PDB file of C-alpha atoms in Angstrom:
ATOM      1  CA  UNK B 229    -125.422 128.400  22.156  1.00 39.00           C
ATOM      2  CA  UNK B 230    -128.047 125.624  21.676  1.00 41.00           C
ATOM      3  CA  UNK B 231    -129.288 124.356  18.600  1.00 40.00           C
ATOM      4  CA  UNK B 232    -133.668 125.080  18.644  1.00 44.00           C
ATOM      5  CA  UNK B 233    -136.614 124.891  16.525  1.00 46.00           C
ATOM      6  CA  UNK B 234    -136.274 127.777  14.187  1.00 57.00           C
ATOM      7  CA  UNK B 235    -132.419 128.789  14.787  1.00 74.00           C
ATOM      8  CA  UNK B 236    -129.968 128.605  17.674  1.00 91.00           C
ATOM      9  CA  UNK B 237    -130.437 130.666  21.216  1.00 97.00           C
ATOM     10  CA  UNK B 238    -128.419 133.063  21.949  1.00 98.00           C
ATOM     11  CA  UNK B 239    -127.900 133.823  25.564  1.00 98.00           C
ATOM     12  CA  UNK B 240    -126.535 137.470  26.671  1.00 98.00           C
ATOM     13  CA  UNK B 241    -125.789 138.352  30.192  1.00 98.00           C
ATOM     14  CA  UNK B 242    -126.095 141.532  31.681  1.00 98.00           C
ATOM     15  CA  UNK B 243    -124.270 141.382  34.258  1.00 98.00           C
ATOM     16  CA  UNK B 244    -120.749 143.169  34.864  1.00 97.00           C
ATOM     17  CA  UNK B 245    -117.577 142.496  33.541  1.00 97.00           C
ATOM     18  CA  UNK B 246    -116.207 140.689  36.717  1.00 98.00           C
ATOM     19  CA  UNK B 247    -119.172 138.918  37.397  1.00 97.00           C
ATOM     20  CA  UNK B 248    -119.310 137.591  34.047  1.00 98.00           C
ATOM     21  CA  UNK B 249    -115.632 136.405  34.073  1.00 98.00           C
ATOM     22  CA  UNK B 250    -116.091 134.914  37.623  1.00 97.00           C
ATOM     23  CA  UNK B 251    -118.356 132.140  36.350  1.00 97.00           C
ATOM     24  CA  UNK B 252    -121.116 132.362  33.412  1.00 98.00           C
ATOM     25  CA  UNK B 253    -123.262 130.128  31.279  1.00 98.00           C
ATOM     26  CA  UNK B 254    -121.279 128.315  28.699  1.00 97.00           C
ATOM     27  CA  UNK B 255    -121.815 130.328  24.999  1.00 97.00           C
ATOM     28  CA  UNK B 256    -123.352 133.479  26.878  1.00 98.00           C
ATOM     29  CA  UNK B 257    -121.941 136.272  25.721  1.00 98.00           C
ATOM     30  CA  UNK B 258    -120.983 139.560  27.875  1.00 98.00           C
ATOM     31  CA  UNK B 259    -123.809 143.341  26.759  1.00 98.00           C
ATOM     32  CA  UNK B 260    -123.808 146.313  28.720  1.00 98.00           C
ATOM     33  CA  UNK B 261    -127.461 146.929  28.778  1.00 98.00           C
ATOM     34  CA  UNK B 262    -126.865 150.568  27.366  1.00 97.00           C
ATOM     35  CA  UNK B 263    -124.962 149.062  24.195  1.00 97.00           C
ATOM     36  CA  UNK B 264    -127.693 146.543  22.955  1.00 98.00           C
ATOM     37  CA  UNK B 265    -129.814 148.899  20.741  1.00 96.00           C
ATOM     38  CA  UNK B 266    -126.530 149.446  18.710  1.00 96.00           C
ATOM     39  CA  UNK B 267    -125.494 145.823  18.877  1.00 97.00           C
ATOM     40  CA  UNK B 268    -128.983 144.490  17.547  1.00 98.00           C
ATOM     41  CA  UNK B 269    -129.181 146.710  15.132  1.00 96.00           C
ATOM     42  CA  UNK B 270    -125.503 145.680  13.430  1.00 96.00           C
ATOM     43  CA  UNK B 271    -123.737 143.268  15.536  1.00 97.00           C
ATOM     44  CA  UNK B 272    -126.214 140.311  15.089  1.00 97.00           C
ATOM     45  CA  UNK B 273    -128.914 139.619  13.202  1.00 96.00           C
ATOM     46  CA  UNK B 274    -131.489 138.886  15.639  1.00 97.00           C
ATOM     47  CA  UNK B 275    -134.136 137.077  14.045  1.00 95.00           C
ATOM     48  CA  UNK B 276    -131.516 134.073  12.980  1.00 95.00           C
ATOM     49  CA  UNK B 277    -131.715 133.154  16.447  1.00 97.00           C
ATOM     50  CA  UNK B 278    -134.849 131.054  18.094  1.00 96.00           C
ATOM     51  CA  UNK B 279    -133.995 132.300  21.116  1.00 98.00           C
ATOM     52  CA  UNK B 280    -132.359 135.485  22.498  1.00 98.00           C
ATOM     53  CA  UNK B 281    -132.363 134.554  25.945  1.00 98.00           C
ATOM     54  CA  UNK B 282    -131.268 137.435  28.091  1.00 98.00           C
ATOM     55  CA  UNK B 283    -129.587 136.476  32.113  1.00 98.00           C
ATOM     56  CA  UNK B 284    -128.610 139.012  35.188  1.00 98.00           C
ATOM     57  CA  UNK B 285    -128.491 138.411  39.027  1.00 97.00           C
ATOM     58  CA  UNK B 286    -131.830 137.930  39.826  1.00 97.00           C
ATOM     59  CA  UNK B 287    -133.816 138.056  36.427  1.00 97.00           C
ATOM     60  CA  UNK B 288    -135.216 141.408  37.372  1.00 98.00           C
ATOM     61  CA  UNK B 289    -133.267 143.599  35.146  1.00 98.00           C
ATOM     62  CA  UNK B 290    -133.123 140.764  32.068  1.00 98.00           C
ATOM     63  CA  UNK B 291    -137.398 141.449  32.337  1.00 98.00           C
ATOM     64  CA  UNK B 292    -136.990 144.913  31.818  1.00 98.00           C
ATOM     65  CA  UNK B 293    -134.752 144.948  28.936  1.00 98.00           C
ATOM     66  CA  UNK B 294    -136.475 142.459  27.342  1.00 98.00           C
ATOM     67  CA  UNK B 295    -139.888 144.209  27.903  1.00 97.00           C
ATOM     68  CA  UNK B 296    -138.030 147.076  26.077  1.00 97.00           C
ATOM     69  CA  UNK B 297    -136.626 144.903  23.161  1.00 98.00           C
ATOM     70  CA  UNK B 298    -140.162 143.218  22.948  1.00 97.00           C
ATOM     71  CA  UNK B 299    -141.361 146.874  22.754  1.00 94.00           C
ATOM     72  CA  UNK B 300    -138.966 147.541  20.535  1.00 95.00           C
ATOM     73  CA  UNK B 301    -140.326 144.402  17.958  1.00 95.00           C
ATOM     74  CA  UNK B 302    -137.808 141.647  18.830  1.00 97.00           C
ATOM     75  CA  UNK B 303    -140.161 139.109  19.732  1.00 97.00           C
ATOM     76  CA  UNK B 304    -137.749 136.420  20.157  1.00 98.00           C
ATOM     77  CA  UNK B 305    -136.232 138.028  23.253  1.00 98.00           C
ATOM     78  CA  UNK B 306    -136.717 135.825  26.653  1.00 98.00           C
ATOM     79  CA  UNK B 307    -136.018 136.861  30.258  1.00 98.00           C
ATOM     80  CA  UNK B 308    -134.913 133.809  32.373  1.00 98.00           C
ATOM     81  CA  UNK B 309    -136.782 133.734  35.448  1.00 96.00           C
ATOM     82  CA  UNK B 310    -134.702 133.651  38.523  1.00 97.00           C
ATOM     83  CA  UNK B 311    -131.855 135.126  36.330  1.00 98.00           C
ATOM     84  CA  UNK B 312    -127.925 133.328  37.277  1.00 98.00           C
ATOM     85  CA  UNK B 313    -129.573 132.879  41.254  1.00 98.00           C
ATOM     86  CA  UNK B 314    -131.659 130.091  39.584  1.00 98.00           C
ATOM     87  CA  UNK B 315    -128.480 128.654  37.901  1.00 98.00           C
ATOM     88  CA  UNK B 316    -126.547 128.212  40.510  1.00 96.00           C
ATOM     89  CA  UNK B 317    -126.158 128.175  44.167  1.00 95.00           C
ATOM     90  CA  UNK B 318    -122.978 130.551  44.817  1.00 94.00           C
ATOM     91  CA  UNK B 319    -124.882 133.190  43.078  1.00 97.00           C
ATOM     92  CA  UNK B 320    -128.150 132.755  44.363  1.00 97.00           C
ATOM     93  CA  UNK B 321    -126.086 133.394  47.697  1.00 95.00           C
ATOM     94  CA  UNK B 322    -125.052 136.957  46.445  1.00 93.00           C
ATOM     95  CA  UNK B 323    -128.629 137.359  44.670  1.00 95.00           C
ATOM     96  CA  UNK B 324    -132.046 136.489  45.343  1.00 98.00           C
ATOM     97  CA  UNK B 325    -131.077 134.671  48.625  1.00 97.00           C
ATOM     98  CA  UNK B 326    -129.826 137.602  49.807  1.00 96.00           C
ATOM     99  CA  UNK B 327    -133.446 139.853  48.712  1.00 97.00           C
ATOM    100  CA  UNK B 328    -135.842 137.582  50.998  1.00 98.00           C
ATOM    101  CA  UNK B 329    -137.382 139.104  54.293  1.00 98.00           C
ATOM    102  CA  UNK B 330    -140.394 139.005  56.135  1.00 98.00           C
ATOM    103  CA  UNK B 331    -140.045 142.540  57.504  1.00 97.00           C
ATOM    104  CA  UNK B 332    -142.831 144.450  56.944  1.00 98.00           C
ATOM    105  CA  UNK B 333    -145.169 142.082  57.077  1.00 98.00           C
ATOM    106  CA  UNK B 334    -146.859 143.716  60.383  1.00 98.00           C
ATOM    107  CA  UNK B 335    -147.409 146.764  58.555  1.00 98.00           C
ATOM    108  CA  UNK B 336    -149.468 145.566  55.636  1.00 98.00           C
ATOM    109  CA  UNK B 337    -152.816 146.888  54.413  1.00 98.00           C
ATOM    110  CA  UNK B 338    -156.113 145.334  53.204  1.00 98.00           C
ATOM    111  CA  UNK B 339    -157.860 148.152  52.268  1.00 98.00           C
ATOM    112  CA  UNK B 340    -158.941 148.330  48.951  1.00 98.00           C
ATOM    113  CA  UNK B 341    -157.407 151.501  47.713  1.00 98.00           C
ATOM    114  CA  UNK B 342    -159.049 152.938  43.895  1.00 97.00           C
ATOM    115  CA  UNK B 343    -157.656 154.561  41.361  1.00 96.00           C
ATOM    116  CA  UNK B 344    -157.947 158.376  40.717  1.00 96.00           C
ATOM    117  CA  UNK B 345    -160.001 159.790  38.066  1.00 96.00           C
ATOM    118  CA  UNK B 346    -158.254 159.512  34.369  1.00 94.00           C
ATOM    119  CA  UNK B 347    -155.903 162.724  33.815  1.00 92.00           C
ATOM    120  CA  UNK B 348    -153.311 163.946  31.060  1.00 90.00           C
ATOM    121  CA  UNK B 349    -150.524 161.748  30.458  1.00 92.00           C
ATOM    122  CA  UNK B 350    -146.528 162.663  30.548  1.00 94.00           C
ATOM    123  CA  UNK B 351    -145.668 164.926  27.668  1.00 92.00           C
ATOM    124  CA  UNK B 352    -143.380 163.514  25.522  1.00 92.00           C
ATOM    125  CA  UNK B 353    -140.944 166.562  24.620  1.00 89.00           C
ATOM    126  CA  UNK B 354    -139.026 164.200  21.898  1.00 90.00           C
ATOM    127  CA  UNK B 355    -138.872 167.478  19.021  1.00 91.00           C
ATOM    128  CA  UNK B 356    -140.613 164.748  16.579  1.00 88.00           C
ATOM    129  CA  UNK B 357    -144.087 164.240  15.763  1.00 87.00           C
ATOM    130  CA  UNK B 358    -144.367 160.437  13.951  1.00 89.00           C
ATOM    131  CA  UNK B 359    -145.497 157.756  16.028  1.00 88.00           C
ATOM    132  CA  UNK B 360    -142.061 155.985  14.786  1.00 90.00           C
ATOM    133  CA  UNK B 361    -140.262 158.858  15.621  1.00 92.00           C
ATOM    134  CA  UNK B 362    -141.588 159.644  18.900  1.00 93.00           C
ATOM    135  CA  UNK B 363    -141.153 155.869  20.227  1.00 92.00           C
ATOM    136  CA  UNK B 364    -137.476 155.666  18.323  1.00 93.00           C
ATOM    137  CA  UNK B 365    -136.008 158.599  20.767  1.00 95.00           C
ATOM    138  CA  UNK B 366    -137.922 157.432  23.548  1.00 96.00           C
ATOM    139  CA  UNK B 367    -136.347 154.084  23.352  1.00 96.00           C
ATOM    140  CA  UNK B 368    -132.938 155.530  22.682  1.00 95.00           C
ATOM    141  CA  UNK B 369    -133.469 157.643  25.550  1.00 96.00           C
ATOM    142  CA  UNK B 370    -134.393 154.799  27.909  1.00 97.00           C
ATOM    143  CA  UNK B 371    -131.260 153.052  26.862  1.00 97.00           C
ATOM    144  CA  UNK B 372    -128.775 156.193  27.136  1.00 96.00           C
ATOM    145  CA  UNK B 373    -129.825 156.553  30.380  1.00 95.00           C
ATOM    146  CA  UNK B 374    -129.224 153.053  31.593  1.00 97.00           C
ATOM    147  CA  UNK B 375    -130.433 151.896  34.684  1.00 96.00           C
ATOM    148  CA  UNK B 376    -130.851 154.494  37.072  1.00 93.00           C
ATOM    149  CA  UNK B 377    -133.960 154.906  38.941  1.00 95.00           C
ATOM    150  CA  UNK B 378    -135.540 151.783  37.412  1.00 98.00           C
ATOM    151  CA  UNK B 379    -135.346 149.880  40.568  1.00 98.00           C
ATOM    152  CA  UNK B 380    -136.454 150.725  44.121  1.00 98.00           C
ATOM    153  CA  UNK B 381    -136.452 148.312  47.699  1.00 98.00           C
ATOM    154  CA  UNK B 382    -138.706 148.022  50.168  1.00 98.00           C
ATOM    155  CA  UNK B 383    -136.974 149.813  52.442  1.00 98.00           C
ATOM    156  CA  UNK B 384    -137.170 152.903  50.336  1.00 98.00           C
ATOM    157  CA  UNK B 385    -141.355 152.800  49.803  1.00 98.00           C
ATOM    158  CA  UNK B 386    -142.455 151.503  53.847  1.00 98.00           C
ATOM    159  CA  UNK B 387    -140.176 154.397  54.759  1.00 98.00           C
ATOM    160  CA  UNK B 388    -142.868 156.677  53.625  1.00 98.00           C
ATOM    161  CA  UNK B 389    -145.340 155.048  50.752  1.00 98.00           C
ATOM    162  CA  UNK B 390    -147.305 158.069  50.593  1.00 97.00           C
ATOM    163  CA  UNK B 391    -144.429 159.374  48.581  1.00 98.00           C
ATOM    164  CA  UNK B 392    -145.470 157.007  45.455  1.00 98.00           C
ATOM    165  CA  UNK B 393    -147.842 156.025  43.683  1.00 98.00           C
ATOM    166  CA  UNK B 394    -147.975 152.248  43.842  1.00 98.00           C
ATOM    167  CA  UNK B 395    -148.911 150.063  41.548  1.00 98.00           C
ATOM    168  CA  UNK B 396    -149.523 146.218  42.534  1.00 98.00           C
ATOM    169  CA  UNK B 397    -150.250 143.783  39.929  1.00 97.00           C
ATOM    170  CA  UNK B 398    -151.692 140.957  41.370  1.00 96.00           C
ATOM    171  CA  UNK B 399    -155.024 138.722  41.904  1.00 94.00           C
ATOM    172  CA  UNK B 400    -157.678 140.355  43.451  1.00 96.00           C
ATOM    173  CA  UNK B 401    -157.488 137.982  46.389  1.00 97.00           C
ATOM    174  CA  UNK B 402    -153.690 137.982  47.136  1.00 97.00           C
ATOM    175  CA  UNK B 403    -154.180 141.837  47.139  1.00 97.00           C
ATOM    176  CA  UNK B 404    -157.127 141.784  49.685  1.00 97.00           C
ATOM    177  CA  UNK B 405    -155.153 139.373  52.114  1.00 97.00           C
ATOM    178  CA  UNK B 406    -152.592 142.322  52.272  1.00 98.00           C
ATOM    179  CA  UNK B 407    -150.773 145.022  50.221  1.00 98.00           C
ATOM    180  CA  UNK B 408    -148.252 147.807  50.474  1.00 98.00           C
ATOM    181  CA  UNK B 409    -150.248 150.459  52.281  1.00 98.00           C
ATOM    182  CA  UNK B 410    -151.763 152.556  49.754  1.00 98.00           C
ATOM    183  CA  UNK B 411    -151.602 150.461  47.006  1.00 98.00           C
ATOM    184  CA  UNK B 412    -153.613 150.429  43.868  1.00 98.00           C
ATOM    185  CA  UNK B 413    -154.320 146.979  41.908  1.00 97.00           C
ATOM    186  CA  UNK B 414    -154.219 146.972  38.424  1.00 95.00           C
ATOM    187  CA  UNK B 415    -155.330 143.490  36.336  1.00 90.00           C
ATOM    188  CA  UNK B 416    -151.730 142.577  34.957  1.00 79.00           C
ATOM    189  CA  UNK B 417    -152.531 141.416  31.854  1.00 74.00           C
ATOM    190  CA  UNK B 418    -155.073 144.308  31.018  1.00 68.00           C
ATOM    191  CA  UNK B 419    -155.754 147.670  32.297  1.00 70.00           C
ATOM    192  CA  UNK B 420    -152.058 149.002  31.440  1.00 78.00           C
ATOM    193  CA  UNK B 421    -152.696 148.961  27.854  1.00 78.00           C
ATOM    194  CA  UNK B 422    -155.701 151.107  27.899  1.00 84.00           C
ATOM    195  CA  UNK B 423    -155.276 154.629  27.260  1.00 88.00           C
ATOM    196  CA  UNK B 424    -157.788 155.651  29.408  1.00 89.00           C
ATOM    197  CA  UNK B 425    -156.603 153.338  32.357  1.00 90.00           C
ATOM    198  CA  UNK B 426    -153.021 154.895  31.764  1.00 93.00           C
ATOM    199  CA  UNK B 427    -154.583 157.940  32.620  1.00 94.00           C
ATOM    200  CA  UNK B 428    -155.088 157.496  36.028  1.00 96.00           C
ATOM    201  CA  UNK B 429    -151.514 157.108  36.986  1.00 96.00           C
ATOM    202  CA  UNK B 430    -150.756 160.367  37.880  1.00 96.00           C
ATOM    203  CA  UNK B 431    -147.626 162.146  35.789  1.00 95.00           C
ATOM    204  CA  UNK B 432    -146.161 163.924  38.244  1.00 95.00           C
ATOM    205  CA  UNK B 433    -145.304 161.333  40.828  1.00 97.00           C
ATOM    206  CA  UNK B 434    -142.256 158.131  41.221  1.00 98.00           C
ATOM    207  CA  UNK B 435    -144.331 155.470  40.045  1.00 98.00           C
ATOM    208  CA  UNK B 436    -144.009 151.931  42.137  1.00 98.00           C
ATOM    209  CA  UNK B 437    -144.583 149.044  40.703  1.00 98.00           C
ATOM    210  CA  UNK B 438    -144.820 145.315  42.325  1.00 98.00           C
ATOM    211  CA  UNK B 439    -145.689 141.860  41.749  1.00 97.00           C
ATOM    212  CA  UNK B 440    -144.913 138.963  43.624  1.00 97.00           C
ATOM    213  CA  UNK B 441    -141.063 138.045  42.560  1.00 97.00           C
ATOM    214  CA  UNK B 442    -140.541 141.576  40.392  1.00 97.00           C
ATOM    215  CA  UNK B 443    -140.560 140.105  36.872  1.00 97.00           C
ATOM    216  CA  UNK B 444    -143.964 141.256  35.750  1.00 96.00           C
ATOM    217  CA  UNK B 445    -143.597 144.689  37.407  1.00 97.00           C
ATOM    218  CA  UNK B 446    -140.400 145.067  35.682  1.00 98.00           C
ATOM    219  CA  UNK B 447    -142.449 144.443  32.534  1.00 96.00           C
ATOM    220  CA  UNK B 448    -145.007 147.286  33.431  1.00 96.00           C
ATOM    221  CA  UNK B 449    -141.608 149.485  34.514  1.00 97.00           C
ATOM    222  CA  UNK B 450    -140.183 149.537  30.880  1.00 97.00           C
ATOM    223  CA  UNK B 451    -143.860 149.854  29.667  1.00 95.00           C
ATOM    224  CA  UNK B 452    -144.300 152.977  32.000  1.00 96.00           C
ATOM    225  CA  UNK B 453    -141.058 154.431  31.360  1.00 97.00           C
ATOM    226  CA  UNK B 454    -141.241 154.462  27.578  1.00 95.00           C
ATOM    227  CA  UNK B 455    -144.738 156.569  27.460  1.00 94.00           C
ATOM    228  CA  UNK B 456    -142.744 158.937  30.177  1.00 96.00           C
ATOM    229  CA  UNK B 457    -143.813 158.493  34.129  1.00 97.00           C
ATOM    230  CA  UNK B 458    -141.213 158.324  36.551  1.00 97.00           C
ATOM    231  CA  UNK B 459    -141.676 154.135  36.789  1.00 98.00           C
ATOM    232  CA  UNK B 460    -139.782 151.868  39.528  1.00 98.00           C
ATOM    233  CA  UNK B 461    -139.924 148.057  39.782  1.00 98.00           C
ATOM    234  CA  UNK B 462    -139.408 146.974  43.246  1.00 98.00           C
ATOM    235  CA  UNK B 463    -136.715 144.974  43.936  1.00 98.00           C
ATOM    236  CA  UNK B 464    -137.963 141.272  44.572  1.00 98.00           C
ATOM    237  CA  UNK B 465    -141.370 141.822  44.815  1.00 98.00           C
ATOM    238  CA  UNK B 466    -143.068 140.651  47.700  1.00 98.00           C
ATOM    239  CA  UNK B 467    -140.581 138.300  47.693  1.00 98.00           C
ATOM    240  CA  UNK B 468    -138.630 141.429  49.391  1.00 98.00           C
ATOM    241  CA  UNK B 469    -141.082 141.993  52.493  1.00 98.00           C
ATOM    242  CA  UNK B 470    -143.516 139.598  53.293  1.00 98.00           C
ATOM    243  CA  UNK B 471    -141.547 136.165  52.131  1.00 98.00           C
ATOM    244  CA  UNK B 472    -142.328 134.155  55.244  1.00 98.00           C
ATOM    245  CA  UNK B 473    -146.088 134.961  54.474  1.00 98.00           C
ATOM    246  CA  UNK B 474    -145.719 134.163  50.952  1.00 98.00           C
ATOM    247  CA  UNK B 475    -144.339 130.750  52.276  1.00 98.00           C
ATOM    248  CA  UNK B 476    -147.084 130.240  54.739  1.00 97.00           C
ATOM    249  CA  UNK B 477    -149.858 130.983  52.511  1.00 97.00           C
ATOM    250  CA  UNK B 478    -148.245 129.282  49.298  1.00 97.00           C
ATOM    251  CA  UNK B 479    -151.018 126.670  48.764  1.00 96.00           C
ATOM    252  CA  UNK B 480    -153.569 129.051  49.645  1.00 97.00           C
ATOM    253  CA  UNK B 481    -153.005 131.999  47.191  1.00 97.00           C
ATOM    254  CA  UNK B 482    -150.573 130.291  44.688  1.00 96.00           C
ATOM    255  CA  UNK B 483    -147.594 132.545  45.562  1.00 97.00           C
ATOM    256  CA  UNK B 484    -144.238 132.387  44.165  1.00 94.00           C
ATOM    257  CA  UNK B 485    -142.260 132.288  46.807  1.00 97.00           C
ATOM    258  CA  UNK B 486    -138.505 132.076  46.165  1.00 97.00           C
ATOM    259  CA  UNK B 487    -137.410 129.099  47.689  1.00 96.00           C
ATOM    260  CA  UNK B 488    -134.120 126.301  47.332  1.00 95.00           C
ATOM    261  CA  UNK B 489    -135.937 124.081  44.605  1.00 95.00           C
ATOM    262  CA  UNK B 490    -135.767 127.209  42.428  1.00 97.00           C
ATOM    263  CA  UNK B 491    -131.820 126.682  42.347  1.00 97.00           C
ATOM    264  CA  UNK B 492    -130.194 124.528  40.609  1.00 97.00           C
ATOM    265  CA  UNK B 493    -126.339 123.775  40.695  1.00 94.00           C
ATOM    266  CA  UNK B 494    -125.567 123.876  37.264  1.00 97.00           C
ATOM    267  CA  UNK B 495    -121.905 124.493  35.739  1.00 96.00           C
ATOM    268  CA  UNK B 496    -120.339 127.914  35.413  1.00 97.00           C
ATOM    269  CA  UNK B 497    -117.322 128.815  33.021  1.00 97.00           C
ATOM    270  CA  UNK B 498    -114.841 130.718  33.098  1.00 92.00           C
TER     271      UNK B 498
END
């Protein structure tokens, strides 16, 4: 842990218990994601800390549990982008390294696809009836059930994306030069906290939800998930299958391609 303006960081990786003892950042210390709500709430005090500073493989699960903690009112929680693959090398080998293709970049669409008509929302069948009490089981509910079914690949959607409704959250022109067929853009930064915007995901079908690298979507995931759709983030973004695209059209369209000057070779301990 670092000393910072306004208290020391606190780094906690989510990663497994091998993993973790095979090489980690010096002072991190080891969470199950399912045992954090517990550990915030009496293991630490949270808000000593500048930073809480929250690491995985790829930084794609470390954005949705901070999205939840966030959520949650812990607003000094931090997802590091690139997660341990942006650390170092060896892992970025097992991690994002190992999430880049170009494989479904024939198949893409550029049809502007709108969304449906504003409908009911996912009941929330919590047995409570505060606001407070109604977002307090949701959240334990999210945790309990850990990380199943958060995350989907590409493999999974192009199989058959009429399956899901999919999200994409980017610019208006990076969505025009091609999407996931079938896609729907929604602004990032806006139209997901609108009630009435909400509405028009439909309740009754797997949610999909991408950006370029799978951060943000992640985001959106937890954000879904808590009011009670059926969210996924998927898995690296475009990042996952239209990378060399991303790469040729970097300058372009400002994409985030993942590339080797997003690693560094910084130490690991033991």
């Amino acid at each position: 842990m670092n000393d910072a303006p306004g208290g020391r960081n606190l780094i906690i990786d989510l990663r497994s218990k091998a993993e973790y003892s095979a090489g980690h950042i010096k002072g991190a210390v080891n969470k199950k994601f399912e045992e954090l709500p517990s550990w915030f709430e009496s293991g630490i005090k949270p808000f000593e800390f500048g930073k809480i500073i929250l690491v995985c493989d790829d930084g794609q699960l470390s954005c949705y549990t901070t999205s939840l903690l966030r959520l949650k009112g812990y607003g000094n929680v931090y997802a590091m982008r690139w997660g341990m693959s942006g650390w170092n090398r060896k892992l970025a080998e097992k991690g994002w390294l190992s999430g880049l293709s170009g494989k479904f970049e024939s198949q893409l669409d550029t049809v502007t696809h709108y969304k449906p008509d504003p409908k009911s929302m996912p009941e929330l069948k919590t047995g409570f009836s505060t606001g407070k009490e109604v977002s307090d089981a949701r959240f334990a509910k999210l945790f309990a059930d850990g990380t199943t079914g958060v995350f989907i690949t590409a493999d999974e959607v192009f199989r058959n994306p009429s399956n899901y409704f999919i999200i994409n959250l980017e610019r208006k022109d990076k969505y025009s030069d091609g999407h996931i067929p079938g896609s729907i853009r929604y602004k990032p930064d806006e139209t997901l906290g609108v009630i009435d915007e909400l509405a028009t995901i439909p309740s009754d079908k797997t949610v999909v939800i991408y950006c370029s690298t799978g951060h943000t979507s992640a985001f959106a995931t937890a954000y879904l998930r808590l009011f009670g759709y059926d969210a996924r983030t998927l898995r690296y973004g475009n990042n996952s299958f239209m990378h060399n695209r991303m790469i040729a059209k970097r300058e372009a369209l400002s994409w985030l391609p993942f590339a080797d000057d997003d690693i560094n070779n910084f130490p690991l301990v033991k």
